[in-house]
Coordinates of C-alpha atoms in Angstrom, one line a residue:
M1 CA 0.0 0.0 0.0
N2 CA 1.1 3.6 -0.5
A3 CA 1.9 5.5 2.6
A4 CA -0.2 8.6 3.0
P5 CA 1.8 11.8 3.4
L6 CA 2.0 13.7 6.7
V7 CA 3.9 17.0 6.9
G8 CA 6.1 17.2 9.9
Y9 CA 6.2 20.6 11.7
S10 CA 8.6 22.3 13.9
S11 CA 8.3 25.3 16.1
S12 CA 9.9 28.6 14.9
G13 CA 11.7 31.0 17.2
S14 CA 9.4 33.7 18.5
E15 CA 9.6 37.2 17.1
D16 CA 11.6 39.7 19.2
E17 CA 10.8 43.3 19.6
A18 CA 14.3 44.7 19.1
E19 CA 13.5 46.4 15.8
A20 CA 10.5 48.2 17.2
V21 CA 12.5 49.4 20.2
A22 CA 15.3 50.6 17.9
A23 CA 12.8 52.5 15.7
G24 CA 11.8 54.6 18.7
R25 CA 15.3 55.7 19.7
S26 CA 16.4 59.3 19.1
K27 CA 18.8 60.0 16.2
P28 CA 22.5 60.4 16.9
G29 CA 23.3 64.1 17.7
S30 CA 19.8 65.1 18.5
G31 CA 20.6 65.8 22.1
L32 CA 21.0 69.6 23.0
H33 CA 23.7 71.2 25.0
R34 CA 24.9 74.8 25.5
C35 CA 27.2 76.4 23.0
G36 CA 30.8 75.9 23.9
Q37 CA 30.0 73.3 26.5
N38 CA 31.1 69.7 25.8
P39 CA 28.6 67.0 26.4
L40 CA 29.3 64.6 29.2
P41 CA 31.3 61.7 28.0
S42 CA 29.1 58.6 27.5
Q43 CA 30.0 55.6 29.6
R44 CA 29.1 52.1 28.6
F45 CA 28.9 49.4 31.2
P46 CA 29.1 45.8 30.4
V47 CA 25.7 44.0 30.4
P48 CA 25.6 41.2 33.0
D49 CA 25.5 37.7 31.7
S50 CA 22.3 37.0 33.6
V51 CA 20.6 39.7 31.5
L52 CA 22.1 38.5 28.2
N53 CA 21.0 35.0 28.8
M54 CA 17.4 36.0 29.4
F55 CA 16.7 36.3 25.7
P56 CA 18.9 33.7 23.9
S57 CA 17.0 34.0 20.6
T58 CA 16.7 37.8 20.4
E59 CA 19.5 38.4 17.9
E60 CA 19.9 35.1 16.2
G61 CA 17.4 32.5 15.0
P62 CA 17.6 28.9 16.3
E63 CA 20.3 26.7 14.9
D64 CA 19.2 24.0 12.5
D65 CA 21.1 21.3 14.4
S66 CA 19.2 18.1 13.7
A67 CA 21.1 16.3 16.5
R68 CA 19.3 18.4 19.0
H69 CA 15.9 17.2 18.0
G70 CA 16.3 13.5 17.1
G71 CA 17.7 14.0 13.6
R72 CA 14.6 15.8 12.3
I73 CA 15.1 18.2 9.4
R74 CA 13.1 21.4 9.1
T75 CA 10.4 21.3 6.5
F76 CA 11.3 24.9 5.6
P77 CA 14.4 26.9 6.7
H78 CA 14.1 29.2 9.7
E79 CA 13.8 32.9 8.8
R80 CA 13.6 35.7 11.4
G81 CA 10.0 36.9 11.7
N82 CA 8.5 33.6 10.2
W83 CA 6.4 31.5 12.5
A84 CA 5.7 27.8 11.8
T85 CA 1.9 27.4 12.2
H86 CA -0.2 24.3 12.5
I87 CA -3.9 23.7 13.3
Y88 CA -5.0 20.5 15.0
I89 CA -7.2 18.7 17.5
P90 CA -5.3 17.6 20.6
Y91 CA -5.5 14.0 21.6
E92 CA -5.1 13.6 25.3
A93 CA -3.4 10.3 26.2
N94 CA -4.8 8.7 29.4
E95 CA -3.2 5.9 31.4
E96 CA -4.9 3.1 29.4
F97 CA -3.8 4.6 26.1
Q98 CA -0.2 4.7 27.4
D99 CA -0.6 1.0 28.3
L100 CA -1.5 0.3 24.7
L101 CA 1.5 2.2 23.5
D102 CA 3.7 0.2 25.9
V103 CA 2.7 -2.9 24.0
L104 CA 2.7 -1.5 20.5
L105 CA 6.0 0.3 20.5
P106 CA 8.3 -2.6 21.5
R107 CA 6.7 -4.8 18.8
A108 CA 7.2 -2.1 16.2
Q109 CA 10.8 -1.6 17.3
M110 CA 11.5 -5.3 16.4
F111 CA 11.1 -4.2 12.8
A112 CA 12.4 -0.6 13.0
P113 CA 14.6 -0.2 16.2
R114 CA 14.9 3.6 15.7
L115 CA 11.2 4.3 16.4
V116 CA 10.5 6.5 19.4
Q117 CA 7.1 7.5 20.9
M118 CA 5.6 10.9 20.0
E119 CA 5.9 13.4 22.8
E120 CA 2.3 14.5 22.3
F121 CA -0.6 13.4 20.3
H122 CA -2.9 15.2 17.9
L123 CA -5.0 15.0 14.8
S124 CA -4.0 17.5 12.1
L125 CA -6.4 19.8 10.3
S126 CA -3.8 21.7 8.3
Q127 CA -0.3 21.4 6.9
S128 CA 2.5 23.3 8.6
V129 CA 2.6 26.8 7.1
V130 CA 4.6 29.9 7.7
L131 CA 3.1 33.1 9.1
R132 CA 4.7 36.5 9.5
H133 CA 4.5 37.7 13.1
H134 CA 2.1 40.5 12.4
W135 CA -0.4 38.2 10.7
I136 CA -0.7 35.8 13.6
L137 CA -3.5 37.5 15.6
P138 CA -5.6 38.4 12.5
F139 CA -5.2 34.8 11.3
V140 CA -6.2 33.3 14.6
Q141 CA -9.3 35.6 14.8
V142 CA -10.5 34.6 11.4
L143 CA -9.9 31.0 12.4
K144 CA -11.9 31.4 15.6
D145 CA -14.8 32.9 13.6
R146 CA -14.8 29.9 11.2
M147 CA -14.7 27.3 14.1
A148 CA -17.4 29.0 16.2
S149 CA -20.3 27.1 14.6
F150 CA -18.8 23.6 15.1
Q151 CA -20.1 21.3 17.9
R152 CA -18.2 18.7 19.9
F153 CA -18.3 15.2 18.4
F154 CA -16.9 11.7 19.0
F155 CA -14.4 10.1 16.6
T156 CA -12.7 6.7 16.6
A157 CA -9.0 6.2 15.6
N158 CA -8.2 2.5 15.5
R159 CA -6.7 1.5 12.1
V160 CA -3.0 1.1 12.1
K161 CA -1.4 2.9 9.2
I162 CA 2.2 3.9 8.1
Y163 CA 2.9 7.4 7.0
T164 CA 5.8 9.5 5.7
N165 CA 6.3 13.2 5.4
Q166 CA 6.4 14.7 1.9
E167 CA 10.2 14.7 1.8
K168 CA 10.3 11.0 3.0
T169 CA 12.7 12.1 5.8
R170 CA 10.5 10.8 8.6
T171 CA 8.2 7.8 9.0
F172 CA 5.2 7.6 11.4
I173 CA 3.0 4.9 12.8
G174 CA -0.5 6.2 13.2
L175 CA -4.0 5.3 14.1
E176 CA -6.3 6.3 11.2
V177 CA -9.8 7.6 11.9
S178 CA -12.6 5.1 11.2
S179 CA -15.5 7.2 12.4
G180 CA -15.9 11.0 12.4
H181 CA -14.3 11.4 9.0
A182 CA -17.2 13.6 7.7
Q183 CA -16.9 16.0 10.6
F184 CA -13.2 16.4 10.1
L185 CA -13.7 17.1 6.4
D186 CA -16.2 19.9 7.3
M187 CA -13.7 21.4 9.6
V188 CA -10.8 21.2 7.1
S189 CA -13.0 22.9 4.5
E190 CA -13.3 25.9 6.8
V191 CA -9.6 25.8 7.8
D192 CA -8.8 25.8 4.0
R193 CA -10.9 28.9 3.5
V194 CA -8.8 30.7 6.2
M195 CA -5.6 29.5 4.5
K196 CA -6.8 30.8 1.1
E197 CA -7.6 34.2 2.7
F198 CA -3.9 34.5 3.8
D199 CA -2.5 32.9 0.6
L200 CA -1.3 29.8 2.5
T201 CA -1.1 26.1 1.5
T202 CA -4.4 24.2 2.0
F203 CA -4.8 20.6 3.3
Y204 CA -4.5 17.5 1.2
Q205 CA -7.3 16.7 -1.3
D206 CA -7.9 13.2 0.1
P207 CA -6.7 13.5 3.7
S208 CA -6.1 10.5 6.0
F209 CA -7.0 11.8 9.4
H210 CA -5.0 10.1 12.1
V211 CA -3.1 10.3 15.3
S212 CA 0.6 9.6 15.1
L213 CA 2.0 7.3 17.8
A214 CA 5.7 6.9 17.0
W215 CA 8.2 8.1 14.5
C216 CA 11.7 7.6 13.2
V217 CA 14.1 9.3 10.8
G218 CA 14.2 8.2 7.2
D219 CA 11.8 6.2 5.1
A220 CA 11.0 3.0 7.0
R221 CA 7.9 1.9 5.1
L222 CA 9.6 -1.4 3.9
Q223 CA 10.2 -2.4 7.4
L224 CA 6.8 -1.3 8.9
E225 CA 4.3 -2.1 6.2
G226 CA 3.1 -5.7 5.7
Q227 CA 3.8 -8.0 8.6
C228 CA 4.6 -5.4 11.2
Q229 CA 1.5 -3.4 10.4
Q230 CA -0.7 -6.5 10.6
E231 CA 0.8 -7.5 14.0
L232 CA 0.2 -4.0 15.3
Q233 CA -3.4 -4.0 14.1
E234 CA -4.0 -7.4 15.9
I235 CA -2.7 -5.8 19.1
V236 CA -5.1 -2.9 18.8
D237 CA -8.0 -5.1 18.0
E238 CA -7.4 -7.5 20.9
F239 CA -6.5 -4.9 23.5
E240 CA -8.8 -4.8 26.4
D241 CA -11.6 -2.2 26.0
S242 CA -9.9 -0.8 22.9
E243 CA -13.3 0.1 21.3
M244 CA -14.0 2.5 24.1
L245 CA -10.4 3.5 24.6
L246 CA -9.9 4.7 21.1
R247 CA -13.3 6.6 20.9
V248 CA -12.4 10.2 21.7
L249 CA -14.4 13.4 22.2
A250 CA -13.2 16.3 20.0
E251 CA -13.7 19.3 22.3
Q252 CA -11.4 22.0 20.9
V253 CA -9.4 23.1 17.9
R254 CA -5.9 24.4 18.7
C255 CA -3.5 26.6 16.7
K256 CA 0.2 26.5 17.4
S257 CA 2.3 29.3 15.9
G258 CA 5.9 29.3 17.0
N259 CA 5.8 29.0 20.7
K260 CA 2.2 30.4 21.1
F261 CA -0.9 28.3 21.5
F262 CA -4.5 29.4 20.8
S263 CA -7.4 27.3 21.8
M264 CA -10.9 27.3 20.2
P265 CA -13.4 25.3 22.2
L266 CA -16.2 23.6 20.3
K267 CA -19.8 24.2 21.3

């Protein structure tokens, strides 16, 4: 089977306000002093390290060191003032869900030892896009208006599926949605309208809504599709109370832009 694409996303450094502060400074030589009187000599004291370290990303963007985040490669290069933005429904993992993962992951690692568990779980409603800092609040406000009419609903994610990102640099094991697909399509339709208003990339034409469970660097489809995928599906199907465990209430839409989070509760 062909693996469905999933765009990986990474947080962008937050926008500093240094330029705005600099714009408000007086021009050199604008200070007044009496004719014939020398101005007082300016003295510059060293800034304490404790102050300099308070804002490590003020002057420089984050380094693209893949070793610092598990070997992941940015989908797009970091540029000052650009914020990676992603819209999704959070998937809160309870103790029973973690118990299931504790069985699934070791089995999957027998086929692809590099696999690691996701740090958090969600269901994507958009690709990862880039927003300029000054567009974030207008973007979120339009998104809130679009999401205001949606009600809470239950969905089930219980079909094991293997995904890669578009660049084939990361592989994911996910649980695909088996019920609730129509509601997600309706939400994506509204999210896409927002994206078009801001001239951003819309979602996939035939999306596979899913919750990613684990990932590894590289294209590991050959190792994970087939026998591994079948064994993982059997574990899910036979897991105690899996039918109720994997039936989840969608209560909010969340937008992550850089290091900022915006929550939009459903009715």
